[in-house]
mmCIF file of C-alpha atoms and ligand atoms in Angstrom:
data_model
loop_
_atom_site.group_PDB
_atom_site.id
_atom_site.type_symbol
_atom_site.label_atom_id
_atom_site.label_comp_id
_atom_site.label_asym_id
_atom_site.label_seq_id
_atom_site.Cartn_x
_atom_site.Cartn_y
_atom_site.Cartn_z
ATOM 1 C CA MET A 1 4.520 -3.461 38.113
ATOM 2 C CA ALA A 2 3.298 -3.323 34.566
ATOM 3 C CA LEU A 3 5.814 -4.938 32.250
ATOM 4 C CA VAL A 4 6.221 -3.304 28.888
ATOM 5 C CA ASN A 5 5.917 -5.240 25.630
ATOM 6 C CA ASP A 6 9.644 -5.021 25.002
ATOM 7 C CA HIS A 7 9.298 -6.082 21.366
ATOM 8 C CA PHE A 8 8.455 -2.409 20.781
ATOM 9 C CA LEU A 9 11.954 -1.530 21.996
ATOM 10 C CA LYS A 10 13.466 -3.483 19.126
ATOM 11 C CA LEU A 11 11.928 -1.140 16.564
ATOM 12 C CA PRO A 12 14.525 1.165 15.057
ATOM 13 C CA ASN A 13 14.099 4.691 16.412
ATOM 14 C CA ASN A 14 14.436 6.472 13.158
ATOM 15 C CA TYR A 15 11.604 6.272 10.758
ATOM 16 C CA LEU A 16 12.539 6.913 7.140
ATOM 17 C CA PHE A 17 10.388 9.993 6.676
ATOM 18 C CA ALA A 18 11.592 11.483 9.974
ATOM 19 C CA ASP A 19 15.179 11.073 8.741
ATOM 20 C CA ILE A 20 14.294 12.751 5.475
ATOM 21 C CA ALA A 21 12.548 15.629 7.279
ATOM 22 C CA LYS A 22 15.620 16.115 9.485
ATOM 23 C CA LYS A 23 17.948 16.314 6.496
ATOM 24 C CA VAL A 24 15.618 18.653 4.606
ATOM 25 C CA ASN A 25 15.303 20.893 7.666
ATOM 26 C CA ALA A 26 19.069 21.048 8.051
ATOM 27 C CA PHE A 27 19.294 22.057 4.391
ATOM 28 C CA LYS A 28 16.634 24.740 4.837
ATOM 29 C CA VAL A 29 18.418 26.202 7.859
ATOM 30 C CA MET A 30 21.581 26.564 5.782
ATOM 31 C CA HIS A 31 19.685 27.756 2.673
ATOM 32 C CA PRO A 32 16.687 29.712 3.983
ATOM 33 C CA LYS A 33 15.808 31.139 0.573
ATOM 34 C CA ALA A 34 15.786 27.822 -1.261
ATOM 35 C CA ASP A 35 12.408 26.664 -2.550
ATOM 36 C CA VAL A 36 12.460 22.923 -1.875
ATOM 37 C CA ILE A 37 10.057 20.722 -3.884
ATOM 38 C CA SER A 38 9.239 17.213 -2.751
ATOM 39 C CA LEU A 39 8.881 14.407 -5.242
ATOM 40 C CA GLY A 40 9.105 12.066 -2.283
ATOM 41 C CA ILE A 41 5.762 12.454 -0.575
ATOM 42 C CA GLY A 42 3.445 9.465 -0.404
ATOM 43 C CA ASP A 43 0.417 11.676 0.226
ATOM 44 C CA VAL A 44 -1.924 12.934 -2.466
ATOM 45 C CA THR A 45 -2.333 16.626 -3.267
ATOM 46 C CA GLN A 46 -5.447 16.999 -5.422
ATOM 47 C CA PRO A 47 -8.819 17.821 -3.796
ATOM 48 C CA LEU A 48 -11.671 15.369 -3.361
ATOM 49 C CA CYS A 49 -13.916 15.101 -6.414
ATOM 50 C CA HIS A 50 -17.400 16.673 -6.551
ATOM 51 C CA ALA A 51 -19.333 13.425 -6.354
ATOM 52 C CA VAL A 52 -17.561 12.619 -3.077
ATOM 53 C CA ILE A 53 -18.016 16.092 -1.613
ATOM 54 C CA GLU A 54 -21.732 16.108 -2.445
ATOM 55 C CA ALA A 55 -22.192 12.676 -0.874
ATOM 56 C CA MET A 56 -20.385 13.824 2.271
ATOM 57 C CA HIS A 57 -22.559 16.948 2.516
ATOM 58 C CA ARG A 58 -25.699 14.850 2.123
ATOM 59 C CA ALA A 59 -24.507 12.414 4.776
ATOM 60 C CA VAL A 60 -23.758 15.216 7.238
ATOM 61 C CA ASP A 61 -27.212 16.755 6.663
ATOM 62 C CA GLU A 62 -28.826 13.363 7.233
ATOM 63 C CA LEU A 63 -26.991 12.938 10.522
ATOM 64 C CA GLY A 64 -28.354 16.320 11.594
ATOM 65 C CA THR A 65 -31.960 15.096 11.460
ATOM 66 C CA SER A 66 -33.834 12.837 13.897
ATOM 67 C CA ALA A 67 -34.825 10.485 11.098
ATOM 68 C CA GLY A 68 -31.378 10.332 9.535
ATOM 69 C CA PHE A 69 -29.196 10.262 12.619
ATOM 70 C CA ARG A 70 -26.972 7.189 12.977
ATOM 71 C CA GLY A 71 -24.803 6.218 15.898
ATOM 72 C CA TYR A 72 -22.554 3.164 15.896
ATOM 73 C CA GLY A 73 -22.678 1.495 12.521
ATOM 74 C CA PRO A 74 -22.060 -2.163 11.747
ATOM 75 C CA GLU A 75 -18.429 -3.027 12.563
ATOM 76 C CA GLN A 76 -18.162 -4.745 9.179
ATOM 77 C CA GLY A 77 -19.365 -1.666 7.318
ATOM 78 C CA TYR A 78 -22.681 -0.566 5.822
ATOM 79 C CA ASP A 79 -24.245 -2.844 3.223
ATOM 80 C CA PHE A 80 -24.693 0.036 0.754
ATOM 81 C CA LEU A 81 -20.895 0.281 0.429
ATOM 82 C CA ARG A 82 -20.204 -3.448 0.548
ATOM 83 C CA GLU A 83 -22.731 -3.978 -2.242
ATOM 84 C CA ALA A 84 -21.174 -1.207 -4.329
ATOM 85 C CA ILE A 85 -17.780 -2.881 -3.873
ATOM 86 C CA LEU A 86 -19.113 -6.280 -4.945
ATOM 87 C CA LYS A 87 -20.806 -4.864 -8.018
ATOM 88 C CA ASN A 88 -18.016 -2.590 -9.159
ATOM 89 C CA ASP A 89 -14.656 -3.910 -7.997
ATOM 90 C CA PHE A 90 -15.247 -7.654 -8.317
ATOM 91 C CA LEU A 91 -18.231 -8.782 -10.411
ATOM 92 C CA PRO A 92 -16.971 -7.119 -13.627
ATOM 93 C CA ARG A 93 -13.800 -9.231 -13.250
ATOM 94 C CA GLY A 94 -15.744 -12.419 -12.752
ATOM 95 C CA ILE A 95 -15.049 -12.568 -9.014
ATOM 96 C CA HIS A 96 -18.007 -13.629 -6.905
ATOM 97 C CA LEU A 97 -17.754 -12.617 -3.278
ATOM 98 C CA ASP A 98 -20.233 -12.898 -0.475
ATOM 99 C CA ILE A 99 -21.053 -9.575 1.157
ATOM 100 C CA ASP A 100 -19.879 -11.005 4.517
ATOM 101 C CA GLU A 101 -16.410 -11.477 3.052
ATOM 102 C CA ILE A 102 -15.990 -7.692 2.808
ATOM 103 C CA PHE A 103 -14.919 -5.735 5.894
ATOM 104 C CA ILE A 104 -14.899 -1.954 5.556
ATOM 105 C CA ASN A 105 -11.893 -0.449 7.311
ATOM 106 C CA ASP A 106 -10.535 3.002 8.092
ATOM 107 C CA GLY A 107 -7.725 2.575 5.562
ATOM 108 C CA ALA A 108 -5.444 -0.280 4.610
ATOM 109 C CA LYS A 109 -2.680 0.636 7.055
ATOM 110 C CA SER A 110 -4.723 -0.457 10.083
ATOM 111 C CA ASP A 111 -5.735 -3.787 8.621
ATOM 112 C CA THR A 112 -2.388 -4.693 7.024
ATOM 113 C CA GLY A 113 -0.986 -4.136 10.525
ATOM 114 C CA ASN A 114 -3.801 -5.751 12.506
ATOM 115 C CA ILE A 115 -4.343 -8.837 10.372
ATOM 116 C CA GLN A 116 -1.330 -10.585 11.879
ATOM 117 C CA GLU A 117 -3.325 -10.944 15.123
ATOM 118 C CA LEU A 118 -5.084 -13.873 13.431
ATOM 119 C CA ILE A 119 -1.932 -15.977 13.309
ATOM 120 C CA ARG A 120 0.272 -17.383 16.071
ATOM 121 C CA TRP A 121 3.414 -15.533 17.077
ATOM 122 C CA ASP A 122 5.659 -18.352 15.835
ATOM 123 C CA ASN A 123 4.620 -18.398 12.180
ATOM 124 C CA SER A 124 7.419 -17.646 9.724
ATOM 125 C CA ILE A 125 6.849 -14.625 7.506
ATOM 126 C CA GLY A 126 8.167 -13.765 4.081
ATOM 127 C CA VAL A 127 8.304 -10.257 2.714
ATOM 128 C CA THR A 128 9.316 -8.742 -0.549
ATOM 129 C CA ASP A 129 12.325 -6.479 -0.184
ATOM 130 C CA PRO A 130 12.048 -3.447 -0.552
ATOM 131 C CA ILE A 131 8.771 -3.253 1.323
ATOM 132 C CA TYR A 132 6.030 -1.024 2.778
ATOM 133 C CA PRO A 133 7.418 -0.903 6.362
ATOM 134 C CA VAL A 134 4.100 -1.595 8.165
ATOM 135 C CA TYR A 135 4.227 -5.307 7.262
ATOM 136 C CA ILE A 136 7.464 -5.883 9.161
ATOM 137 C CA ASP A 137 7.020 -3.386 11.993
ATOM 138 C CA SER A 138 3.625 -4.804 12.979
ATOM 139 C CA ASN A 139 5.226 -8.252 13.222
ATOM 140 C CA VAL A 140 8.140 -6.862 15.243
ATOM 141 C CA MET A 141 5.644 -5.466 17.779
ATOM 142 C CA ILE A 142 4.266 -8.924 18.491
ATOM 143 C CA GLY A 143 7.712 -10.568 18.639
ATOM 144 C CA ARG A 144 7.388 -12.542 15.421
ATOM 145 C CA ALA A 145 10.252 -10.879 13.546
ATOM 146 C CA GLY A 146 13.048 -11.873 15.940
ATOM 147 C CA VAL A 147 16.013 -9.535 16.331
ATOM 148 C CA GLN A 148 17.533 -7.130 13.842
ATOM 149 C CA GLU A 149 21.078 -7.633 12.564
ATOM 150 C CA ASN A 150 22.589 -5.714 9.649
ATOM 151 C CA GLY A 151 19.204 -4.451 8.517
ATOM 152 C CA HIS A 152 17.636 -7.940 8.513
ATOM 153 C CA TRP A 153 15.183 -9.389 11.053
ATOM 154 C CA SER A 154 16.261 -12.868 12.080
ATOM 155 C CA ASN A 155 12.844 -14.569 11.662
ATOM 156 C CA VAL A 156 11.854 -12.860 8.427
ATOM 157 C CA VAL A 157 12.465 -14.392 5.020
ATOM 158 C CA TYR A 158 13.465 -11.582 2.654
ATOM 159 C CA MET A 159 12.592 -12.025 -1.000
ATOM 160 C CA PRO A 160 14.671 -9.518 -2.963
ATOM 161 C CA CYS A 161 12.961 -7.576 -5.746
ATOM 162 C CA THR A 162 15.646 -6.404 -8.119
ATOM 163 C CA ARG A 163 15.910 -5.248 -11.696
ATOM 164 C CA GLU A 164 17.296 -8.727 -12.495
ATOM 165 C CA ASN A 165 14.019 -10.412 -11.503
ATOM 166 C CA GLY A 166 11.816 -7.607 -12.805
ATOM 167 C CA PHE A 167 10.929 -6.701 -9.196
ATOM 168 C CA VAL A 168 8.905 -9.890 -8.795
ATOM 169 C CA PRO A 169 10.786 -12.140 -6.364
ATOM 170 C CA ALA A 170 11.615 -15.786 -6.882
ATOM 171 C CA LEU A 171 9.490 -18.222 -4.893
ATOM 172 C CA PRO A 172 11.166 -18.965 -1.539
ATOM 173 C CA ASP A 173 13.319 -22.082 -1.568
ATOM 174 C CA ARG A 174 11.698 -23.218 1.690
ATOM 175 C CA ARG A 175 8.240 -23.266 3.245
ATOM 176 C CA VAL A 176 7.046 -19.945 4.638
ATOM 177 C CA ASP A 177 3.815 -19.739 6.657
ATOM 178 C CA VAL A 178 2.746 -16.236 5.694
ATOM 179 C CA ILE A 179 3.785 -14.098 2.728
ATOM 180 C CA TYR A 180 3.122 -10.408 2.138
ATOM 181 C CA LEU A 181 2.744 -9.313 -1.477
ATOM 182 C CA CYS A 182 1.960 -5.781 -2.645
ATOM 183 C CA TYR A 183 1.129 -5.091 -6.309
ATOM 184 C CA PRO A 184 1.183 -2.502 -7.801
ATOM 185 C CA ASN A 185 4.138 -2.149 -5.527
ATOM 186 C CA ASN A 186 5.108 0.544 -3.127
ATOM 187 C CA PRO A 187 7.940 1.539 -3.412
ATOM 188 C CA THR A 188 9.048 0.113 -6.795
ATOM 189 C CA GLY A 189 5.932 1.071 -8.780
ATOM 190 C CA THR A 190 6.119 -2.285 -10.573
ATOM 191 C CA VAL A 191 3.301 -4.790 -11.178
ATOM 192 C CA ILE A 192 2.858 -8.538 -11.314
ATOM 193 C CA SER A 193 1.478 -10.430 -14.315
ATOM 194 C CA LYS A 194 -1.293 -12.992 -13.982
ATOM 195 C CA ALA A 195 1.139 -15.788 -14.806
ATOM 196 C CA GLU A 196 3.538 -14.690 -12.053
ATOM 197 C CA LEU A 197 0.773 -14.223 -9.513
ATOM 198 C CA ARG A 198 -0.547 -17.683 -10.389
ATOM 199 C CA LYS A 199 2.848 -19.107 -9.358
ATOM 200 C CA TRP A 200 2.451 -17.510 -5.922
ATOM 201 C CA VAL A 201 -1.079 -18.782 -5.470
ATOM 202 C CA ASN A 202 0.046 -22.286 -6.493
ATOM 203 C CA TYR A 203 2.998 -22.081 -4.093
ATOM 204 C CA ALA A 204 0.610 -21.016 -1.302
ATOM 205 C CA LEU A 205 -1.857 -23.824 -2.032
ATOM 206 C CA LYS A 206 0.919 -26.404 -2.197
ATOM 207 C CA ASN A 207 2.714 -25.226 0.954
ATOM 208 C CA ASP A 208 -0.328 -24.246 3.029
ATOM 209 C CA THR A 209 0.897 -20.649 3.042
ATOM 210 C CA LEU A 210 -1.301 -17.657 3.787
ATOM 211 C CA ILE A 211 -0.862 -14.673 1.439
ATOM 212 C CA PHE A 212 -1.588 -11.126 2.580
ATOM 213 C CA PHE A 213 -2.116 -9.284 -0.706
ATOM 214 C CA ASP A 214 -2.033 -5.484 -0.574
ATOM 215 C CA ALA A 215 -3.902 -4.019 -3.547
ATOM 216 C CA ALA A 216 -3.863 -0.409 -2.282
ATOM 217 C CA TYR A 217 -2.753 0.875 -5.721
ATOM 218 C CA GLN A 218 -4.925 -1.275 -7.991
ATOM 219 C CA ALA A 219 -6.781 1.783 -9.340
ATOM 220 C CA TYR A 220 -3.566 2.854 -11.103
ATOM 221 C CA ILE A 221 -3.374 -0.248 -13.274
ATOM 222 C CA ARG A 222 -3.874 0.683 -16.915
ATOM 223 C CA ASP A 223 -2.830 -2.519 -18.618
ATOM 224 C CA ALA A 224 -5.913 -4.766 -18.927
ATOM 225 C CA ASP A 225 -3.861 -7.951 -18.486
ATOM 226 C CA ILE A 226 -2.479 -7.015 -15.067
ATOM 227 C CA PRO A 227 -4.532 -8.482 -12.200
ATOM 228 C CA ARG A 228 -6.248 -5.933 -9.958
ATOM 229 C CA SER A 229 -7.145 -8.518 -7.383
ATOM 230 C CA ILE A 230 -5.497 -11.774 -6.354
ATOM 231 C CA TYR A 231 -8.938 -13.391 -6.606
ATOM 232 C CA GLU A 232 -8.614 -13.184 -10.386
ATOM 233 C CA ILE A 233 -6.401 -16.234 -9.878
ATOM 234 C CA ARG A 234 -8.176 -19.539 -9.366
ATOM 235 C CA GLY A 235 -7.612 -20.954 -5.888
ATOM 236 C CA ALA A 236 -6.758 -17.603 -4.266
ATOM 237 C CA ARG A 237 -9.926 -17.702 -2.164
ATOM 238 C CA LYS A 238 -8.347 -20.619 -0.298
ATOM 239 C CA CYS A 239 -5.056 -18.903 0.483
ATOM 240 C CA ALA A 240 -5.301 -15.094 0.394
ATOM 241 C CA ILE A 241 -6.585 -12.067 2.276
ATOM 242 C CA GLU A 242 -6.685 -8.844 0.241
ATOM 243 C CA PHE A 243 -6.479 -5.200 1.330
ATOM 244 C CA HIS A 244 -7.891 -2.213 -0.537
ATOM 245 C CA SER A 245 -7.649 1.485 0.158
ATOM 246 C CA TYR A 246 -9.460 4.557 -1.155
ATOM 247 C CA SER A 247 -6.531 6.745 -0.087
ATOM 248 C CA LYS A 248 -4.709 6.851 -3.403
ATOM 249 C CA THR A 249 -7.757 5.801 -5.424
ATOM 250 C CA ALA A 250 -9.830 8.832 -4.475
ATOM 251 C CA GLY A 251 -7.743 11.114 -2.267
ATOM 252 C CA PHE A 252 -9.026 9.599 1.005
ATOM 253 C CA THR A 253 -5.728 9.836 2.908
ATOM 254 C CA GLY A 254 -7.498 12.237 5.283
ATOM 255 C CA VAL A 255 -11.072 10.937 4.915
ATOM 256 C CA ARG A 256 -10.038 7.347 5.847
ATOM 257 C CA CYS A 257 -11.780 4.379 4.276
ATOM 258 C CA GLY A 258 -10.826 1.102 2.609
ATOM 259 C CA TYR A 259 -11.755 -2.546 2.861
ATOM 260 C CA THR A 260 -10.384 -6.001 3.509
ATOM 261 C CA ILE A 261 -11.515 -9.266 1.930
ATOM 262 C CA VAL A 262 -11.411 -12.386 4.067
ATOM 263 C CA PRO A 263 -12.910 -15.242 2.005
ATOM 264 C CA LYS A 264 -15.008 -17.839 3.754
ATOM 265 C CA ASP A 265 -12.990 -20.693 2.169
ATOM 266 C CA LEU A 266 -9.821 -19.512 3.875
ATOM 267 C CA THR A 267 -8.580 -21.521 6.843
ATOM 268 C CA ALA A 268 -5.510 -21.823 9.056
ATOM 269 C CA ALA A 269 -4.508 -24.763 11.211
ATOM 270 C CA THR A 270 -4.389 -25.323 14.966
ATOM 271 C CA LEU A 271 -1.395 -27.159 16.428
ATOM 272 C CA THR A 272 -3.451 -30.345 16.289
ATOM 273 C CA GLY A 273 -4.167 -29.826 12.608
ATOM 274 C CA GLU A 274 -7.782 -28.712 12.879
ATOM 275 C CA ARG A 275 -8.711 -26.234 10.132
ATOM 276 C CA ILE A 276 -10.193 -22.982 11.419
ATOM 277 C CA PRO A 277 -11.987 -20.572 9.028
ATOM 278 C CA LEU A 278 -10.455 -17.103 9.261
ATOM 279 C CA ASN A 279 -13.528 -15.123 8.204
ATOM 280 C CA PRO A 280 -15.425 -15.608 11.492
ATOM 281 C CA LEU A 281 -12.204 -14.974 13.415
ATOM 282 C CA TRP A 282 -11.654 -11.636 11.683
ATOM 283 C CA ASN A 283 -15.305 -10.782 12.195
ATOM 284 C CA ARG A 284 -14.875 -11.510 15.904
ATOM 285 C CA ARG A 285 -11.707 -9.447 16.033
ATOM 286 C CA GLN A 286 -13.326 -6.480 14.320
ATOM 287 C CA SER A 287 -16.474 -6.656 16.436
ATOM 288 C CA THR A 288 -14.304 -6.553 19.550
ATOM 289 C CA LYS A 289 -11.705 -3.952 18.600
ATOM 290 C CA PHE A 290 -13.233 -1.789 15.873
ATOM 291 C CA ASN A 291 -16.391 0.309 15.922
ATOM 292 C CA GLY A 292 -16.633 0.899 12.222
ATOM 293 C CA THR A 293 -15.620 3.586 9.761
ATOM 294 C CA SER A 294 -17.653 6.798 9.941
ATOM 295 C CA TYR A 295 -20.950 6.917 8.086
ATOM 296 C CA VAL A 296 -19.809 10.047 6.243
ATOM 297 C CA SER A 297 -16.628 8.324 5.001
ATOM 298 C CA GLN A 298 -18.584 5.295 3.822
ATOM 299 C CA ARG A 299 -21.117 7.431 1.942
ATOM 300 C CA ALA A 300 -18.143 9.257 0.420
ATOM 301 C CA ALA A 301 -16.650 5.936 -0.689
ATOM 302 C CA GLU A 302 -19.976 4.796 -2.140
ATOM 303 C CA ALA A 303 -20.031 7.932 -4.312
ATOM 304 C CA ILE A 304 -16.813 6.819 -6.043
ATOM 305 C CA TYR A 305 -18.830 4.049 -7.702
ATOM 306 C CA THR A 306 -21.494 6.345 -9.232
ATOM 307 C CA PRO A 307 -21.018 7.231 -12.924
ATOM 308 C CA ASP A 308 -19.931 10.779 -11.979
ATOM 309 C CA GLY A 309 -17.691 9.474 -9.217
ATOM 310 C CA LYS A 310 -15.971 6.999 -11.527
ATOM 311 C CA GLN A 311 -15.345 9.637 -14.143
ATOM 312 C CA GLN A 312 -14.044 12.219 -11.660
ATOM 313 C CA VAL A 313 -11.826 9.812 -9.715
ATOM 314 C CA GLY A 314 -10.483 8.506 -13.021
ATOM 315 C CA ALA A 315 -9.599 12.051 -14.069
ATOM 316 C CA THR A 316 -7.533 12.593 -10.906
ATOM 317 C CA ILE A 317 -5.713 9.298 -11.386
ATOM 318 C CA ASP A 318 -4.978 10.328 -14.995
ATOM 319 C CA TYR A 319 -3.649 13.620 -13.659
ATOM 320 C CA TYR A 320 -1.159 11.851 -11.386
ATOM 321 C CA MET A 321 -0.219 9.389 -14.107
ATOM 322 C CA GLN A 322 0.691 12.304 -16.381
ATOM 323 C CA ASN A 323 3.214 13.302 -13.704
ATOM 324 C CA ALA A 324 4.494 9.734 -13.583
ATOM 325 C CA GLU A 325 5.018 9.744 -17.337
ATOM 326 C CA LYS A 326 6.927 13.031 -17.222
ATOM 327 C CA ILE A 327 9.142 11.865 -14.358
ATOM 328 C CA ARG A 328 9.933 8.605 -16.155
ATOM 329 C CA THR A 329 10.712 10.187 -19.487
ATOM 330 C CA THR A 330 12.823 12.987 -18.008
ATOM 331 C CA PHE A 331 15.070 10.650 -16.034
ATOM 332 C CA ARG A 332 15.344 8.254 -18.963
ATOM 333 C CA LYS A 333 16.374 11.133 -21.199
ATOM 334 C CA LEU A 334 19.051 12.014 -18.644
ATOM 335 C CA GLY A 335 20.429 8.482 -18.898
ATOM 336 C CA PHE A 336 19.037 7.007 -15.677
ATOM 337 C CA GLU A 337 17.513 3.569 -15.432
ATOM 338 C CA VAL A 338 13.900 3.886 -14.261
ATOM 339 C CA PHE A 339 11.245 1.321 -13.393
ATOM 340 C CA GLY A 340 7.548 1.413 -12.540
ATOM 341 C CA GLY A 341 5.336 4.448 -13.072
ATOM 342 C CA GLU A 342 3.287 2.840 -15.856
ATOM 343 C CA ASN A 343 0.645 1.118 -13.724
ATOM 344 C CA ALA A 344 1.492 2.783 -10.428
ATOM 345 C CA PRO A 345 2.120 6.287 -9.081
ATOM 346 C CA TYR A 346 5.712 5.458 -8.042
ATOM 347 C CA ILE A 347 8.902 5.613 -10.075
ATOM 348 C CA TRP A 348 11.891 3.601 -8.889
ATOM 349 C CA MET A 349 15.250 4.813 -10.145
ATOM 350 C CA LYS A 350 18.735 3.280 -10.063
ATOM 351 C CA THR A 351 21.258 5.684 -8.566
ATOM 352 C CA PRO A 352 24.938 5.861 -9.498
ATOM 353 C CA GLY A 353 26.019 5.655 -5.816
ATOM 354 C CA SER A 354 24.130 4.926 -2.619
ATOM 355 C CA SER A 355 20.498 5.936 -2.088
ATOM 356 C CA TRP A 356 21.311 8.539 0.576
ATOM 357 C CA GLN A 357 24.208 9.957 -1.482
ATOM 358 C CA PHE A 358 21.871 10.593 -4.421
ATOM 359 C CA PHE A 359 19.223 11.993 -2.063
ATOM 360 C CA GLU A 360 21.715 14.585 -0.774
ATOM 361 C CA GLU A 361 23.088 15.426 -4.211
ATOM 362 C CA LEU A 362 19.576 16.057 -5.525
ATOM 363 C CA LEU A 363 18.615 18.093 -2.474
ATOM 364 C CA TYR A 364 21.712 20.268 -2.549
ATOM 365 C CA GLY A 365 22.030 20.420 -6.340
ATOM 366 C CA ALA A 366 18.407 20.947 -7.409
ATOM 367 C CA ASN A 367 16.540 21.466 -4.100
ATOM 368 C CA ILE A 368 14.393 18.422 -4.837
ATOM 369 C CA VAL A 369 13.462 15.761 -2.303
ATOM 370 C CA CYS A 370 13.195 12.075 -3.232
ATOM 371 C CA THR A 371 12.913 9.002 -1.000
ATOM 372 C CA PRO A 372 16.064 6.879 -0.518
ATOM 373 C CA GLY A 373 15.236 3.309 -1.543
ATOM 374 C CA VAL A 374 17.325 1.763 1.238
ATOM 375 C CA GLY A 375 14.734 3.099 3.694
ATOM 376 C CA PHE A 376 12.332 0.432 2.356
ATOM 377 C CA GLY A 377 14.716 -2.479 2.951
ATOM 378 C CA PRO A 378 18.218 -3.726 2.129
ATOM 379 C CA SER A 379 17.430 -4.426 -1.549
ATOM 380 C CA GLY A 380 16.361 -0.798 -1.948
ATOM 381 C CA GLU A 381 19.988 0.333 -1.619
ATOM 382 C CA GLY A 382 21.141 1.981 -4.825
ATOM 383 C CA TYR A 383 17.638 3.197 -5.733
ATOM 384 C CA VAL A 384 15.425 6.179 -4.968
ATOM 385 C CA ARG A 385 11.648 6.528 -5.203
ATOM 386 C CA PHE A 386 9.832 9.415 -6.846
ATOM 387 C CA THR A 387 6.088 9.872 -6.469
ATOM 388 C CA ALA A 388 3.611 11.242 -8.956
ATOM 389 C CA PHE A 389 1.326 12.781 -6.314
ATOM 390 C CA GLY A 390 2.460 16.380 -6.740
ATOM 391 C CA SER A 391 0.696 19.083 -8.721
ATOM 392 C CA HIS A 392 1.566 19.397 -12.421
ATOM 393 C CA GLU A 393 3.179 22.772 -11.783
ATOM 394 C CA GLN A 394 5.470 21.541 -8.995
ATOM 395 C CA THR A 395 6.374 18.352 -10.820
ATOM 396 C CA GLU A 396 7.263 20.273 -13.988
ATOM 397 C CA GLU A 397 9.307 22.816 -12.047
ATOM 398 C CA ALA A 398 11.115 19.981 -10.234
ATOM 399 C CA LEU A 399 11.938 18.220 -13.501
ATOM 400 C CA TYR A 400 13.109 21.455 -15.111
ATOM 401 C CA ARG A 401 15.513 21.990 -12.196
ATOM 402 C CA ILE A 402 16.717 18.395 -12.332
ATOM 403 C CA GLU A 403 17.495 18.712 -16.070
ATOM 404 C CA LYS A 404 19.415 21.903 -15.423
ATOM 405 C CA TRP A 405 21.278 20.376 -12.474
ATOM 406 C CA SER A 406 22.262 17.234 -14.362
ATOM 407 C CA LYS A 407 23.854 19.310 -17.117
HETATM 408 N N1 PLP B 1 -0.494 -0.183 1.659
HETATM 409 C C1 PLP B 1 0.462 0.427 0.966
HETATM 410 C C2 PLP B 1 1.334 -0.382 0.085
HETATM 411 C C3 PLP B 1 0.665 1.812 1.073
HETATM 412 O O1 PLP B 1 1.631 2.398 0.375
HETATM 413 C C4 PLP B 1 -0.179 2.552 1.925
HETATM 414 C C5 PLP B 1 -0.011 4.001 2.078
HETATM 415 O O2 PLP B 1 0.886 4.636 1.672
HETATM 416 C C6 PLP B 1 -1.157 1.865 2.625
HETATM 417 C C7 PLP B 1 -1.295 0.500 2.475
HETATM 418 C C8 PLP B 1 -2.029 2.573 3.620
HETATM 419 O O3 PLP B 1 -3.078 3.206 3.060
HETATM 420 P P1 PLP B 1 -4.245 3.834 3.907
HETATM 421 O O4 PLP B 1 -4.135 5.302 3.739
HETATM 422 O O5 PLP B 1 -5.478 3.248 3.303
HETATM 423 O O6 PLP B 1 -4.106 3.432 5.343
#
């Protein structure tokens, strides 16, 4: 008899976006003529830029020739992309990485979920709350999170991010083995300053804590003083793994490509106190379980770093950030308290009542969908998230309706 991994059975059945879809469908059944606009989606809407499309076409043509055909690629990714990453994402910020510290992935979701395979099941974990759900759910699946009571997992240390602390949590008052940080943050759209991030790196070095730093939204940072990588902080190479994604950077949610940095200085301990470098372990894990990201996707990602690619990708990010600005200013004008949206494509808004109550009022009153903050964790109650990933036309129409509805 095969015994099931019953940790999976602890996962709550209802996933936030499934709940939202159910409620929106119910609304549509009752109001078949209503034109519902979503300001809740986490997916991008604008097409891939020309530089990327041309690179993909070239790559496909190459694969169609005897000389250019490629089968399995290196599990760690092709050097042409890893070199482009080194030169463009890190060297200009004074960060020196070895090419073998970069692992190309098929998007940050896989690696932010898989990375916890490197650590024992009985490590304690700390997460910011609200949170991108993958961090917790992947730990639940392995049995590390314990059991869920009143929305909290028993073995997880929750670090509330609230308007009172500027959405950057206080350092935990006890030792935690592994901490997940995500900045710019999904869902709050807020960022962390260098000084604040330095506190976390110092905490990690002092407490022998491993930080998993999710930088999936770094391309949206406009303020030059905000760190785009944790490795801008001295000492981070000894305590942090960092995840990047091209999904929101360049519209790769369907193309699939990103990368993970596992520095060679980073170690974790055995029960007997021996220090084990994590880079070779991750390399071993990837070589065993991953056969690489497609050649076409990696050539597409490389094209983002060409002068044309940079300009075109930047234009799309600007496009989304114009939406963010409009969403922020409209809600502020209407008297709501809004956060984020200045260095991130998410706007986090305080609601007068509960998250779900506001969600329903907005859906029924203006036919607009937002994401209830409580779906991202207990501290998200009383907030909703808006995203800037819509088209200008839809975003403007949505805001026009919201203004009318609020009057
Ligand atoms: N990390 C965060 C914080 C995200 O919000 C997302 C996607 O929404 C991801 C990672 C996953 O991105 P990818 O499409 O690269 O898997």
